[in-house]
mmCIF file of C-alpha atoms in Angstrom:
data_model
loop_
_atom_site.group_PDB
_atom_site.id
_atom_site.type_symbol
_atom_site.label_atom_id
_atom_site.label_comp_id
_atom_site.label_asym_id
_atom_site.label_seq_id
_atom_site.Cartn_x
_atom_site.Cartn_y
_atom_site.Cartn_z
ATOM 1 C CA UNK A 1 -32.055 109.479 -18.260
ATOM 2 C CA UNK A 2 -31.776 105.807 -17.356
ATOM 3 C CA UNK A 3 -29.715 103.955 -19.995
ATOM 4 C CA UNK A 4 -29.278 100.187 -20.315
ATOM 5 C CA UNK A 5 -26.850 98.539 -22.714
ATOM 6 C CA UNK A 6 -27.861 95.059 -23.845
ATOM 7 C CA UNK A 7 -24.961 92.846 -24.892
ATOM 8 C CA UNK A 8 -21.503 91.902 -23.691
ATOM 9 C CA UNK A 9 -19.454 91.841 -26.893
ATOM 10 C CA UNK A 10 -17.062 94.299 -28.485
ATOM 11 C CA UNK A 11 -19.585 97.033 -29.323
ATOM 12 C CA UNK A 12 -21.295 96.827 -25.921
ATOM 13 C CA UNK A 13 -17.937 97.056 -24.149
ATOM 14 C CA UNK A 14 -16.701 100.058 -26.100
ATOM 15 C CA UNK A 15 -19.988 101.974 -25.886
ATOM 16 C CA UNK A 16 -20.096 101.358 -22.148
ATOM 17 C CA UNK A 17 -16.491 102.518 -21.854
ATOM 18 C CA UNK A 18 -17.134 105.604 -23.984
ATOM 19 C CA UNK A 19 -20.127 106.580 -21.848
ATOM 20 C CA UNK A 20 -18.178 105.965 -18.643
ATOM 21 C CA UNK A 21 -15.268 108.132 -19.800
ATOM 22 C CA UNK A 22 -17.719 110.996 -20.388
ATOM 23 C CA UNK A 23 -19.447 110.448 -17.042
ATOM 24 C CA UNK A 24 -22.693 109.358 -18.693
ATOM 25 C CA UNK A 25 -24.213 106.997 -16.120
ATOM 26 C CA UNK A 26 -25.433 103.564 -17.183
ATOM 27 C CA UNK A 27 -28.163 101.927 -15.138
ATOM 28 C CA UNK A 28 -27.268 98.400 -16.211
ATOM 29 C CA UNK A 29 -25.476 96.035 -18.538
ATOM 30 C CA UNK A 30 -27.741 93.156 -19.539
ATOM 31 C CA UNK A 31 -26.931 89.971 -21.437
ATOM 32 C CA UNK A 32 -26.555 86.221 -21.275
ATOM 33 C CA UNK A 33 -22.762 85.892 -21.005
ATOM 34 C CA UNK A 34 -22.155 86.357 -17.299
ATOM 35 C CA UNK A 35 -18.390 85.954 -17.539
ATOM 36 C CA UNK A 36 -18.038 88.783 -20.050
ATOM 37 C CA UNK A 37 -20.577 90.976 -18.271
ATOM 38 C CA UNK A 38 -18.746 90.511 -14.989
ATOM 39 C CA UNK A 39 -15.429 91.570 -16.566
ATOM 40 C CA UNK A 40 -16.966 94.725 -18.040
ATOM 41 C CA UNK A 41 -18.786 95.448 -14.797
ATOM 42 C CA UNK A 42 -15.626 95.181 -12.730
ATOM 43 C CA UNK A 43 -13.596 97.358 -15.103
ATOM 44 C CA UNK A 44 -16.205 100.090 -15.561
ATOM 45 C CA UNK A 45 -18.119 99.793 -12.293
ATOM 46 C CA UNK A 46 -21.520 99.237 -13.930
ATOM 47 C CA UNK A 47 -24.126 96.864 -12.464
ATOM 48 C CA UNK A 48 -25.157 93.933 -14.638
ATOM 49 C CA UNK A 49 -27.754 91.182 -14.838
ATOM 50 C CA UNK A 50 -28.396 88.098 -16.926
ATOM 51 C CA UNK A 51 -32.053 87.640 -15.959
ATOM 52 C CA UNK A 52 -33.574 90.869 -14.665
ATOM 53 C CA UNK A 53 -33.770 93.643 -17.266
ATOM 54 C CA UNK A 54 -33.955 96.959 -15.462
ATOM 55 C CA UNK A 55 -36.547 99.625 -16.227
ATOM 56 C CA UNK A 56 -34.982 102.349 -18.379
ATOM 57 C CA UNK A 57 -35.661 105.297 -20.666
ATOM 58 C CA UNK A 58 -33.218 104.151 -23.345
ATOM 59 C CA UNK A 59 -32.120 100.636 -24.258
ATOM 60 C CA UNK A 60 -29.161 100.257 -26.639
ATOM 61 C CA UNK A 61 -29.012 96.771 -28.168
ATOM 62 C CA UNK A 62 -25.440 95.731 -29.005
ATOM 63 C CA UNK A 63 -25.767 92.148 -30.217
ATOM 64 C CA UNK A 64 -25.244 90.315 -33.516
ATOM 65 C CA UNK A 65 -27.622 91.215 -36.344
ATOM 66 C CA UNK A 66 -29.199 87.766 -36.215
ATOM 67 C CA UNK A 67 -30.108 88.266 -32.536
ATOM 68 C CA UNK A 68 -31.442 91.827 -32.589
ATOM 69 C CA UNK A 69 -35.076 90.952 -33.289
ATOM 70 C CA UNK A 70 -35.364 88.309 -30.571
ATOM 71 C CA UNK A 71 -33.481 90.392 -28.021
ATOM 72 C CA UNK A 72 -35.729 93.377 -28.720
ATOM 73 C CA UNK A 73 -38.728 91.299 -27.633
ATOM 74 C CA UNK A 74 -37.336 91.219 -24.095
ATOM 75 C CA UNK A 75 -38.131 94.923 -23.731
ATOM 76 C CA UNK A 76 -41.746 95.222 -22.630
ATOM 77 C CA UNK A 77 -41.787 98.832 -21.485
ATOM 78 C CA UNK A 78 -43.932 100.953 -23.823
ATOM 79 C CA UNK A 79 -42.826 104.504 -23.035
ATOM 80 C CA UNK A 80 -39.150 104.126 -23.815
ATOM 81 C CA UNK A 81 -36.696 104.475 -26.679
ATOM 82 C CA UNK A 82 -34.887 101.439 -28.076
ATOM 83 C CA UNK A 83 -31.900 101.644 -30.429
ATOM 84 C CA UNK A 84 -29.889 98.942 -32.158
ATOM 85 C CA UNK A 85 -26.292 99.460 -33.268
ATOM 86 C CA UNK A 86 -26.430 97.534 -36.553
ATOM 87 C CA UNK A 87 -25.218 99.045 -39.792
ATOM 88 C CA UNK A 88 -27.423 96.870 -41.982
ATOM 89 C CA UNK A 89 -30.750 96.451 -40.162
ATOM 90 C CA UNK A 90 -33.730 98.831 -40.306
ATOM 91 C CA UNK A 91 -35.056 100.236 -37.063
ATOM 92 C CA UNK A 92 -38.297 98.371 -37.811
ATOM 93 C CA UNK A 93 -36.560 95.082 -36.951
ATOM 94 C CA UNK A 94 -37.157 96.019 -33.321
ATOM 95 C CA UNK A 95 -40.291 94.309 -31.968
ATOM 96 C CA UNK A 96 -42.243 96.175 -29.311
ATOM 97 C CA UNK A 97 -44.621 99.026 -28.554
ATOM 98 C CA UNK A 98 -41.789 101.475 -27.924
ATOM 99 C CA UNK A 99 -40.045 104.133 -30.020
ATOM 100 C CA UNK A 100 -37.549 102.585 -32.407
ATOM 101 C CA UNK A 101 -34.189 103.900 -33.575
ATOM 102 C CA UNK A 102 -30.695 103.131 -34.813
ATOM 103 C CA UNK A 103 -27.474 104.230 -33.099
ATOM 104 C CA UNK A 104 -24.719 103.060 -35.449
ATOM 105 C CA UNK A 105 -21.020 103.666 -34.652
ATOM 106 C CA UNK A 106 -18.846 103.294 -37.755
ATOM 107 C CA UNK A 107 -15.769 101.540 -36.409
ATOM 108 C CA UNK A 108 -14.182 98.126 -36.012
ATOM 109 C CA UNK A 109 -14.268 97.105 -32.362
ATOM 110 C CA UNK A 110 -12.014 94.736 -30.419
ATOM 111 C CA UNK A 111 -12.005 94.705 -26.634
ATOM 112 C CA UNK A 112 -8.215 94.558 -26.503
ATOM 113 C CA UNK A 113 -7.724 97.656 -28.675
ATOM 114 C CA UNK A 114 -7.954 101.178 -27.268
ATOM 115 C CA UNK A 115 -9.993 103.607 -29.378
ATOM 116 C CA UNK A 116 -10.276 107.374 -29.677
ATOM 117 C CA UNK A 117 -14.061 107.573 -29.349
ATOM 118 C CA UNK A 118 -14.245 111.244 -30.344
ATOM 119 C CA UNK A 119 -13.203 110.292 -33.903
ATOM 120 C CA UNK A 120 -15.843 107.581 -34.427
ATOM 121 C CA UNK A 121 -18.721 108.648 -36.723
ATOM 122 C CA UNK A 122 -22.204 107.926 -35.347
ATOM 123 C CA UNK A 123 -25.249 107.606 -37.606
ATOM 124 C CA UNK A 124 -28.640 108.187 -36.016
ATOM 125 C CA UNK A 125 -32.110 107.273 -37.263
ATOM 126 C CA UNK A 126 -35.312 107.739 -35.246
ATOM 127 C CA UNK A 127 -39.074 107.955 -35.680
ATOM 128 C CA UNK A 128 -39.389 111.606 -34.664
ATOM 129 C CA UNK A 129 -37.397 114.808 -34.286
ATOM 130 C CA UNK A 130 -37.427 114.725 -30.479
ATOM 131 C CA UNK A 131 -35.709 111.324 -30.381
ATOM 132 C CA UNK A 132 -33.343 112.423 -33.146
ATOM 133 C CA UNK A 133 -32.201 115.314 -30.967
ATOM 134 C CA UNK A 134 -31.977 113.100 -27.883
ATOM 135 C CA UNK A 135 -29.715 110.512 -29.527
ATOM 136 C CA UNK A 136 -27.725 113.129 -31.418
ATOM 137 C CA UNK A 137 -27.035 114.982 -28.176
ATOM 138 C CA UNK A 138 -26.061 111.711 -26.479
ATOM 139 C CA UNK A 139 -23.708 110.651 -29.280
ATOM 140 C CA UNK A 140 -22.233 114.161 -29.435
ATOM 141 C CA UNK A 141 -20.998 113.766 -25.875
ATOM 142 C CA UNK A 142 -18.852 110.893 -27.163
ATOM 143 C CA UNK A 143 -18.054 111.827 -30.746
ATOM 144 C CA UNK A 144 -17.248 114.916 -32.776
ATOM 145 C CA UNK A 145 -18.891 113.382 -35.851
ATOM 146 C CA UNK A 146 -22.628 112.641 -35.479
ATOM 147 C CA UNK A 147 -25.023 112.520 -38.430
ATOM 148 C CA UNK A 148 -28.592 111.622 -39.265
ATOM 149 C CA UNK A 149 -28.873 108.723 -41.700
ATOM 150 C CA UNK A 150 -31.717 106.760 -43.214
ATOM 151 C CA UNK A 151 -31.592 102.974 -43.337
ATOM 152 C CA UNK A 152 -31.130 103.141 -47.113
ATOM 153 C CA UNK A 153 -28.022 105.289 -46.753
ATOM 154 C CA UNK A 154 -26.765 103.289 -43.771
ATOM 155 C CA UNK A 155 -26.836 100.057 -45.802
ATOM 156 C CA UNK A 156 -24.324 101.571 -48.204
ATOM 157 C CA UNK A 157 -22.241 102.981 -45.358
ATOM 158 C CA UNK A 158 -22.015 99.470 -43.923
ATOM 159 C CA UNK A 159 -21.225 97.934 -47.318
ATOM 160 C CA UNK A 160 -18.436 100.450 -47.875
ATOM 161 C CA UNK A 161 -17.088 99.646 -44.417
ATOM 162 C CA UNK A 162 -16.930 95.929 -45.275
ATOM 163 C CA UNK A 163 -14.806 96.678 -48.345
ATOM 164 C CA UNK A 164 -12.618 99.242 -46.547
ATOM 165 C CA UNK A 165 -12.119 97.284 -43.334
ATOM 166 C CA UNK A 166 -13.164 93.625 -43.285
ATOM 167 C CA UNK A 167 -11.893 92.719 -46.750
ATOM 168 C CA UNK A 168 -8.667 94.644 -46.266
ATOM 169 C CA UNK A 169 -8.033 92.907 -42.939
ATOM 170 C CA UNK A 170 -8.668 89.537 -44.590
ATOM 171 C CA UNK A 171 -5.993 90.396 -47.146
ATOM 172 C CA UNK A 172 -3.628 91.175 -44.258
ATOM 173 C CA UNK A 173 -4.368 87.691 -42.904
ATOM 174 C CA UNK A 174 -3.669 86.100 -46.298
ATOM 175 C CA UNK A 175 -0.462 88.136 -46.628
ATOM 176 C CA UNK A 176 0.685 86.938 -43.213
ATOM 177 C CA UNK A 177 0.045 83.325 -44.240
ATOM 178 C CA UNK A 178 2.423 83.810 -47.166
ATOM 179 C CA UNK A 179 5.099 85.513 -45.069
ATOM 180 C CA UNK A 180 4.781 82.941 -42.263
ATOM 181 C CA UNK A 181 5.150 80.089 -44.728
ATOM 182 C CA UNK A 182 8.458 81.572 -45.875
ATOM 183 C CA UNK A 183 9.563 82.506 -42.341
ATOM 184 C CA UNK A 184 9.493 86.202 -43.189
ATOM 185 C CA UNK A 185 8.532 88.356 -40.180
ATOM 186 C CA UNK A 186 5.229 90.100 -40.908
ATOM 187 C CA UNK A 187 6.556 93.132 -39.014
ATOM 188 C CA UNK A 188 8.622 93.917 -42.118
ATOM 189 C CA UNK A 189 5.391 94.846 -43.899
ATOM 190 C CA UNK A 190 3.911 97.119 -41.229
ATOM 191 C CA UNK A 191 5.644 100.321 -42.514
ATOM 192 C CA UNK A 192 4.255 99.532 -45.982
ATOM 193 C CA UNK A 193 0.753 99.003 -44.574
ATOM 194 C CA UNK A 194 0.989 102.198 -42.510
ATOM 195 C CA UNK A 195 2.115 104.246 -45.505
ATOM 196 C CA UNK A 196 -0.659 102.789 -47.687
ATOM 197 C CA UNK A 197 -3.309 103.875 -45.186
ATOM 198 C CA UNK A 198 -1.606 107.208 -44.563
ATOM 199 C CA UNK A 199 -1.601 108.019 -48.291
ATOM 200 C CA UNK A 200 -5.370 107.824 -48.680
ATOM 201 C CA UNK A 201 -5.739 110.596 -46.095
ATOM 202 C CA UNK A 202 -4.132 112.846 -48.715
ATOM 203 C CA UNK A 203 -4.688 111.157 -52.097
ATOM 204 C CA UNK A 204 -7.739 109.564 -53.710
ATOM 205 C CA UNK A 205 -7.423 105.753 -53.404
ATOM 206 C CA UNK A 206 -7.578 105.349 -57.177
ATOM 207 C CA UNK A 207 -4.684 107.804 -57.626
ATOM 208 C CA UNK A 208 -2.654 106.058 -54.911
ATOM 209 C CA UNK A 209 -2.797 102.618 -56.560
ATOM 210 C CA UNK A 210 0.571 101.005 -57.273
ATOM 211 C CA UNK A 211 1.706 97.473 -58.077
ATOM 212 C CA UNK A 212 2.094 95.115 -61.046
ATOM 213 C CA UNK A 213 -1.576 95.124 -62.085
ATOM 214 C CA UNK A 214 -1.857 98.904 -62.523
ATOM 215 C CA UNK A 215 1.476 98.791 -64.408
ATOM 216 C CA UNK A 216 0.132 95.857 -66.417
ATOM 217 C CA UNK A 217 3.387 94.043 -65.688
ATOM 218 C CA UNK A 218 2.523 90.628 -67.073
ATOM 219 C CA UNK A 219 5.869 89.057 -66.164
ATOM 220 C CA UNK A 220 5.464 89.823 -62.443
ATOM 221 C CA UNK A 221 1.798 88.838 -62.468
ATOM 222 C CA UNK A 222 2.617 85.462 -63.996
ATOM 223 C CA UNK A 223 5.514 84.934 -61.566
ATOM 224 C CA UNK A 224 3.267 85.621 -58.563
ATOM 225 C CA UNK A 225 0.583 83.275 -59.863
ATOM 226 C CA UNK A 226 3.176 80.490 -60.066
ATOM 227 C CA UNK A 227 3.997 81.013 -56.374
ATOM 228 C CA UNK A 228 0.394 80.800 -55.190
ATOM 229 C CA UNK A 229 -2.249 78.098 -54.962
ATOM 230 C CA UNK A 230 -5.811 77.479 -53.816
ATOM 231 C CA UNK A 231 -7.750 80.419 -52.358
ATOM 232 C CA UNK A 232 -4.834 82.864 -52.338
ATOM 233 C CA UNK A 233 -4.322 82.334 -56.077
ATOM 234 C CA UNK A 234 -8.005 82.998 -56.764
ATOM 235 C CA UNK A 235 -7.939 86.131 -54.623
ATOM 236 C CA UNK A 236 -4.798 87.330 -56.423
ATOM 237 C CA UNK A 237 -6.358 86.828 -59.865
ATOM 238 C CA UNK A 238 -9.665 88.419 -58.865
ATOM 239 C CA UNK A 239 -7.999 91.483 -57.325
ATOM 240 C CA UNK A 240 -5.733 92.029 -60.310
ATOM 241 C CA UNK A 241 -8.630 91.674 -62.733
ATOM 242 C CA UNK A 242 -10.557 94.265 -60.755
ATOM 243 C CA UNK A 243 -7.589 96.665 -60.748
ATOM 244 C CA UNK A 244 -7.078 96.251 -64.477
ATOM 245 C CA UNK A 245 -10.765 96.880 -65.166
ATOM 246 C CA UNK A 246 -10.750 100.049 -63.053
ATOM 247 C CA UNK A 247 -7.832 101.406 -65.110
ATOM 248 C CA UNK A 248 -9.062 100.068 -68.473
ATOM 249 C CA UNK A 249 -6.067 97.751 -68.821
ATOM 250 C CA UNK A 250 -7.910 94.578 -69.833
#
């Protein structure tokens, strides 16, 4: 099967690397950023192009959600399968007379960070059972955790991921701003962060909650609010209000 990956960002890089590690040949990397494509090509030994999209059986579109529709129009072959990797878009966003699908890996991707691909969940949605089996078999060569998922379910998977990953990482960034401002090494907090994440592998997140809000410690809450300003103060108040509401402490 001839496979082309369209894109040169984090998802494209890691999918290409995952396929390469499992000796799944890629016919081409295609995109507009020649510098990034060239770097991936040199590392993984995959041919690339910025202007000549190769004929293929499967095209996997790994671009931003806002670009998926327009990029999908570049594929003019009719008897092929096209998949996007978005967590929030329906497969119908793809524009063309080909078979449409979704090939969604649930993970946060950065080119500089090594990943254990076998642990990444993949969610597959297709138009027919034959394509479902094809993509499931393909993903199963990479991952131990491959599931069928409708767009409706995938929207909530993606939403949950934003809360569990993107928002949490933003709080890490805000926490580092506070520690940097006081010249406190952020490394001090890494064992705490590690233990927090480790706990929810064994305990329900709600049961693992600690801190002044769940204790309804008004003295500490007021003290912290006096130390904060602007956006960090608003985030602090909003988070504590949410914690209190979850535990009926308001």
